[in-house]
PDB file of C-alpha atoms in Angstrom:
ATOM      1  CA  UNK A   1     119.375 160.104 -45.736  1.00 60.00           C
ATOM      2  CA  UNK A   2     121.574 159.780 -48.947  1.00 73.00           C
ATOM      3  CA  UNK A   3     118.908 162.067 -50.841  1.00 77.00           C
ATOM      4  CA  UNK A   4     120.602 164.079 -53.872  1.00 82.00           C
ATOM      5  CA  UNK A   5     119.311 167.444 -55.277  1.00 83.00           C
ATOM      6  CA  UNK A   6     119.234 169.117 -58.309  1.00 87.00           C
ATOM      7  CA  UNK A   7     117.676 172.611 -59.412  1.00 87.00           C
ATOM      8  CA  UNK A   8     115.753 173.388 -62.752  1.00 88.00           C
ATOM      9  CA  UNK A   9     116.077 177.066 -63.912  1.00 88.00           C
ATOM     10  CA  UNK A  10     114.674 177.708 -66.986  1.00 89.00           C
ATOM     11  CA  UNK A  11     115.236 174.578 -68.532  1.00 88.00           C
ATOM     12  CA  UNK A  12     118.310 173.915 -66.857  1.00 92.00           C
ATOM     13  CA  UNK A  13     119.153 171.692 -64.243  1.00 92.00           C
ATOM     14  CA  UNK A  14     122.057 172.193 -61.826  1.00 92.00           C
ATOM     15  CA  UNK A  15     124.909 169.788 -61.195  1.00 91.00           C
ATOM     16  CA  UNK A  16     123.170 166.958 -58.318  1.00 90.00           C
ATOM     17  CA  UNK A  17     123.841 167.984 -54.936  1.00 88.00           C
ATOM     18  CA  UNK A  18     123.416 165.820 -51.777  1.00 85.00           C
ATOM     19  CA  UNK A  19     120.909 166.965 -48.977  1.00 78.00           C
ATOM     20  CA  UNK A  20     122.128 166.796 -45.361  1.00 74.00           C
ATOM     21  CA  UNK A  21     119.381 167.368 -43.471  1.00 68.00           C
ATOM     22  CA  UNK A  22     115.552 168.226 -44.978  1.00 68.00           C
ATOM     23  CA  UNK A  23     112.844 170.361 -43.355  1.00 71.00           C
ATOM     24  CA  UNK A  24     112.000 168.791 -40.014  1.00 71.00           C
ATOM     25  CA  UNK A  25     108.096 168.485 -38.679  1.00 71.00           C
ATOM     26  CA  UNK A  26     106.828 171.753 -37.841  1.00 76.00           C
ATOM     27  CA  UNK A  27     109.618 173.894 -39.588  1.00 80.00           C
ATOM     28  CA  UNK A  28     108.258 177.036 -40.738  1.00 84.00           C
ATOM     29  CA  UNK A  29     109.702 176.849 -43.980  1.00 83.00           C
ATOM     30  CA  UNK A  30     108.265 173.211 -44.788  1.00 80.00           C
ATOM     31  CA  UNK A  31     104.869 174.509 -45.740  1.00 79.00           C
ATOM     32  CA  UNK A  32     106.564 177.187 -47.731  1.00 83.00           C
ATOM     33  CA  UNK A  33     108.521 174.538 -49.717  1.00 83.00           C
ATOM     34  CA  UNK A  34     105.441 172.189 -49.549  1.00 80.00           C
ATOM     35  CA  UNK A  35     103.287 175.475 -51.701  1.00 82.00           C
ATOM     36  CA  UNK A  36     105.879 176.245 -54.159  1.00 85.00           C
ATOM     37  CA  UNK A  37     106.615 172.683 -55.359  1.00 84.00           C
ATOM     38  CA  UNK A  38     102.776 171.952 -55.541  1.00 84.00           C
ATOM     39  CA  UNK A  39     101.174 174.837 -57.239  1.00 85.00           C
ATOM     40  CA  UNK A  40     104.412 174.400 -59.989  1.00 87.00           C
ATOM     41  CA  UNK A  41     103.762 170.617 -60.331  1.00 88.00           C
ATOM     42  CA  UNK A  42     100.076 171.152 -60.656  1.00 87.00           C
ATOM     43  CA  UNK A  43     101.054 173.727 -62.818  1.00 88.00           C
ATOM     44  CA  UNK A  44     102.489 172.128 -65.226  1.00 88.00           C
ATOM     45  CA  UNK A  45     100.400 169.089 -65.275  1.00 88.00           C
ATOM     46  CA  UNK A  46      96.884 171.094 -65.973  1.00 88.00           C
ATOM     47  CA  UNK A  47      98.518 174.235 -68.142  1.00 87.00           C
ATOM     48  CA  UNK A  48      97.531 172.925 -71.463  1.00 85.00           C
ATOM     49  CA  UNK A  49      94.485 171.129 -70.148  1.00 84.00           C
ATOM     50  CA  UNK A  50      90.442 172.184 -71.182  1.00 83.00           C
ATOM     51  CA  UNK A  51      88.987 170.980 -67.961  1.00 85.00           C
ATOM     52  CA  UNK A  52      87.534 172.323 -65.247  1.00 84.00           C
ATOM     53  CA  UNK A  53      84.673 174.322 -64.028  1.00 81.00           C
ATOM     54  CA  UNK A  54      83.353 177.770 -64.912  1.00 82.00           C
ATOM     55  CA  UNK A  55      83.057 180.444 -61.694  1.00 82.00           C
ATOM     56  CA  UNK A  56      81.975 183.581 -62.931  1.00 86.00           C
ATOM     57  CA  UNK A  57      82.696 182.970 -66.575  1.00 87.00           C
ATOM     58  CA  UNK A  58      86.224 182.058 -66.019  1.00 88.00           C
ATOM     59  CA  UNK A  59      88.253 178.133 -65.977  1.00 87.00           C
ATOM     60  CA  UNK A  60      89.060 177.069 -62.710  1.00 86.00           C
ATOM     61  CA  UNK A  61      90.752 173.685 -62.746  1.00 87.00           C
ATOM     62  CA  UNK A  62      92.795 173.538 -58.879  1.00 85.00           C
ATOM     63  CA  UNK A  63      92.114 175.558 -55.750  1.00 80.00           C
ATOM     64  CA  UNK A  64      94.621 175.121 -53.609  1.00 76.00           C
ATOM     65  CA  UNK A  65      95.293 176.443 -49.406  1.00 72.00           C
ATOM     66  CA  UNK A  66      97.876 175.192 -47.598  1.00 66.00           C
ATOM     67  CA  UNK A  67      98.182 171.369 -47.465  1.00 66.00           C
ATOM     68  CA  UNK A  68      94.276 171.430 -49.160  1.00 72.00           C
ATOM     69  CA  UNK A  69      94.151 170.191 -52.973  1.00 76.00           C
ATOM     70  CA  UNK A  70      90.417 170.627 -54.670  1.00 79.00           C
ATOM     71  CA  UNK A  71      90.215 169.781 -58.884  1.00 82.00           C
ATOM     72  CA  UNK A  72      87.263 171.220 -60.124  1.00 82.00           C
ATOM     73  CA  UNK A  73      86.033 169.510 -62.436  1.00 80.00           C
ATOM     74  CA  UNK A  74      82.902 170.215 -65.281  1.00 74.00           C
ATOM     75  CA  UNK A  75      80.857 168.381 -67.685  1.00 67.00           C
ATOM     76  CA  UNK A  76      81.041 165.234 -67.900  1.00 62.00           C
ATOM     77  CA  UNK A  77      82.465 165.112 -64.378  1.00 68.00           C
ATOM     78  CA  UNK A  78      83.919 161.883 -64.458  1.00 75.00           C
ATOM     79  CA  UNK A  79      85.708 162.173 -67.300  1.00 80.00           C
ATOM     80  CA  UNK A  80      87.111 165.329 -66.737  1.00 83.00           C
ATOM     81  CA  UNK A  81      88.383 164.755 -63.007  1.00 84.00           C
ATOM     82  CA  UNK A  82      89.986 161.393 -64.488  1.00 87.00           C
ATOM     83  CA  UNK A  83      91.801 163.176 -66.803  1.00 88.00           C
ATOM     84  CA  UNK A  84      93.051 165.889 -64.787  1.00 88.00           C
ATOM     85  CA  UNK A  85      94.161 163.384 -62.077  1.00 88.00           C
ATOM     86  CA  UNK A  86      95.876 161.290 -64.607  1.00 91.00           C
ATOM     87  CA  UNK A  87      98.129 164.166 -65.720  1.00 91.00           C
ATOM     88  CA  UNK A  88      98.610 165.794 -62.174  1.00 89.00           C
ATOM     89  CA  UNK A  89      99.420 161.342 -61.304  1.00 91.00           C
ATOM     90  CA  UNK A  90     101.883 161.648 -64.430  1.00 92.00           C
ATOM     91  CA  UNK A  91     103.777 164.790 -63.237  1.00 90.00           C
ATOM     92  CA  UNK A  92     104.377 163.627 -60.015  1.00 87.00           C
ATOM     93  CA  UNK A  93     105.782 160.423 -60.936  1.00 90.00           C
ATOM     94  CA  UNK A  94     107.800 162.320 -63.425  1.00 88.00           C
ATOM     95  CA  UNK A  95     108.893 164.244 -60.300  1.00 84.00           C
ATOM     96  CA  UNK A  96     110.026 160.972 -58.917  1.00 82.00           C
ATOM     97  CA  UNK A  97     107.034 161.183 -56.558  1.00 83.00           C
ATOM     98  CA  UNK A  98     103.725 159.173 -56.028  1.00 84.00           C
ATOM     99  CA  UNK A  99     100.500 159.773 -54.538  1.00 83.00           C
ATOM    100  CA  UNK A 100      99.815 158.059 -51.655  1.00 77.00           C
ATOM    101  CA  UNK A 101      96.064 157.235 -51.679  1.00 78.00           C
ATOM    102  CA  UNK A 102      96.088 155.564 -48.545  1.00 73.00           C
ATOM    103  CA  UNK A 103      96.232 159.067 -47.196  1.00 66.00           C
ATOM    104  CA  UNK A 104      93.498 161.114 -49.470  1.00 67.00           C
ATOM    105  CA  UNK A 105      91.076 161.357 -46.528  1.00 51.00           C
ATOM    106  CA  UNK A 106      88.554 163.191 -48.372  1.00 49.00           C
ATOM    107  CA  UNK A 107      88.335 161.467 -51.308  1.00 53.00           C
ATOM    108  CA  UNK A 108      85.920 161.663 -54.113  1.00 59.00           C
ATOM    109  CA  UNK A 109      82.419 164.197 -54.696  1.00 66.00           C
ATOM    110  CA  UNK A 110      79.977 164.825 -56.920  1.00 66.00           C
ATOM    111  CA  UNK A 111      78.161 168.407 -56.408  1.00 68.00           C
ATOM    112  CA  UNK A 112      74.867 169.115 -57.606  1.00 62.00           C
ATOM    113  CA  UNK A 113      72.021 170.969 -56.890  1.00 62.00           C
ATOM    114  CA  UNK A 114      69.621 168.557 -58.802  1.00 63.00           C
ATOM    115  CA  UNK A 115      68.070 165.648 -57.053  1.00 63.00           C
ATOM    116  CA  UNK A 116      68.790 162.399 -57.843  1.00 59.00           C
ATOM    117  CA  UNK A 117      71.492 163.714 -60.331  1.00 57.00           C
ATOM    118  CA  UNK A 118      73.963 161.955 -57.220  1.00 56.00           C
ATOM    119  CA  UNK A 119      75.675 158.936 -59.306  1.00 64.00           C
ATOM    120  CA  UNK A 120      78.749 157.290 -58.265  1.00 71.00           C
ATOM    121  CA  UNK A 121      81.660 158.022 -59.735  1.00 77.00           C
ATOM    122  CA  UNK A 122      84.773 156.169 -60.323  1.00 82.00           C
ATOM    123  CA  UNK A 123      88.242 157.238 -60.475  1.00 83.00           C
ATOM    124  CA  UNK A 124      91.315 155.915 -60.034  1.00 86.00           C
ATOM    125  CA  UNK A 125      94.857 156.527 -59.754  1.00 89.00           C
ATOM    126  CA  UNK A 126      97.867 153.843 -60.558  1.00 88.00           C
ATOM    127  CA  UNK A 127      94.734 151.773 -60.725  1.00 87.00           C
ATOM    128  CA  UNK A 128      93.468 152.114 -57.151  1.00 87.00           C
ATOM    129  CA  UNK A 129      89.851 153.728 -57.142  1.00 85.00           C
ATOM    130  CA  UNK A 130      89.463 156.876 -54.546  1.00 83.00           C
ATOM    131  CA  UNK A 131      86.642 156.450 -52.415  1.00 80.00           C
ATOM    132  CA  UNK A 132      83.502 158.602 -52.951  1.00 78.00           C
ATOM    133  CA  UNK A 133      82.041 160.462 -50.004  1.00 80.00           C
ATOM    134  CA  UNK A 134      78.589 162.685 -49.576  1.00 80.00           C
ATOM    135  CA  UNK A 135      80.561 165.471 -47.433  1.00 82.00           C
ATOM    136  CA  UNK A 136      83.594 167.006 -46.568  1.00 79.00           C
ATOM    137  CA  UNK A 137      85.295 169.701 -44.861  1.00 79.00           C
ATOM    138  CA  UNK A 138      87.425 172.289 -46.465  1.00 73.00           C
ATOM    139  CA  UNK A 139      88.539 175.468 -44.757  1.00 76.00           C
ATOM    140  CA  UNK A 140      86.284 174.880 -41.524  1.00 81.00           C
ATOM    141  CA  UNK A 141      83.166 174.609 -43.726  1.00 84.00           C
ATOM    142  CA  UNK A 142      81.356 171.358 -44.605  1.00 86.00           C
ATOM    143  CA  UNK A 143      80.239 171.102 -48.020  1.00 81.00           C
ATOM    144  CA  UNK A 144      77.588 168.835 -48.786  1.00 81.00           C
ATOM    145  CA  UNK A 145      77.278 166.459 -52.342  1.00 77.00           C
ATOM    146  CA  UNK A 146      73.140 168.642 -52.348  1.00 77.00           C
ATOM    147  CA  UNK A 147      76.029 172.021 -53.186  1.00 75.00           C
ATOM    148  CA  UNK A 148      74.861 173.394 -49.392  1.00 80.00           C
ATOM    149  CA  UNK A 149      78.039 174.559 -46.727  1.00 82.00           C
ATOM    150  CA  UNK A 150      77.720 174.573 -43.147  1.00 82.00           C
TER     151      UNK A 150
END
């Protein structure tokens, strides 16, 4: 209630507007919304960036479906994902957002198909480090910290 809008078109941002009523749960356009304001934000906040993770020769840095957010990130893992999370942290708050971590249910992996290369990672955002897990589901298929899906 009491939220104000404004629009940026290249560059420029429209006069603020007030909102009278946002998307309500289960709207059909809220996921719609949801996808264009996230792949922009992440965007902008990894466009000029050097990490990420080569597939097939080529940078990927995000994959993204629906309400699912991977970073990839390279070598040296941990420096590279904190990186990447600081910027994506920095354009969200710029956005006049924040990321809740009380509510990243996945968390933190490291992939690898080389025993014993499994070492904890830490990374944190606004200071609060994201818990590391061995597994997690994305898209209906477990993946595994050992790089096997089920």
């Amino acid at each position: 209630m009491g939220q104000k809008i404004r629009v940026k078109i290249e560059g420029e941002y429209s006069e603020p507007g007030s909102i009278g009523r946002g998307a309500r749960q289960g709207c059909p356009l809220s996921p719609i919304l949801f996808n264009l304001y996230i792949v922009e934000l992440v965007r902008e906040a990894l466009q000029d960036s050097e990490e990420g993770g080569k597939v097939g020769g080529k940078l990927i840095k995000a994959l993204r479906f629906a309400d699912d957010q991977v970073m990839v990130a390279g070598r040296p893992q941990e420096d590279d994902l904190q990186r990447m999370m600081d910027r994506l942290n920095k354009s969200i708050i710029e956005d006049g957002m924040k990321i809740n971590t009380k509510k990243i249910k996945v968390g933190l992996m490291k992939i690898s198909r080389v025993e014993g290369e499994e070492k904890n990672m830490k990374i944190t955002i606004d200071g609060e480090e994201i818990e590391q897990v061995t597994e997690f589901c994305y898209l209906g298929s477990l993946t595994s910290s050992d790089a096997k899906c089920h």
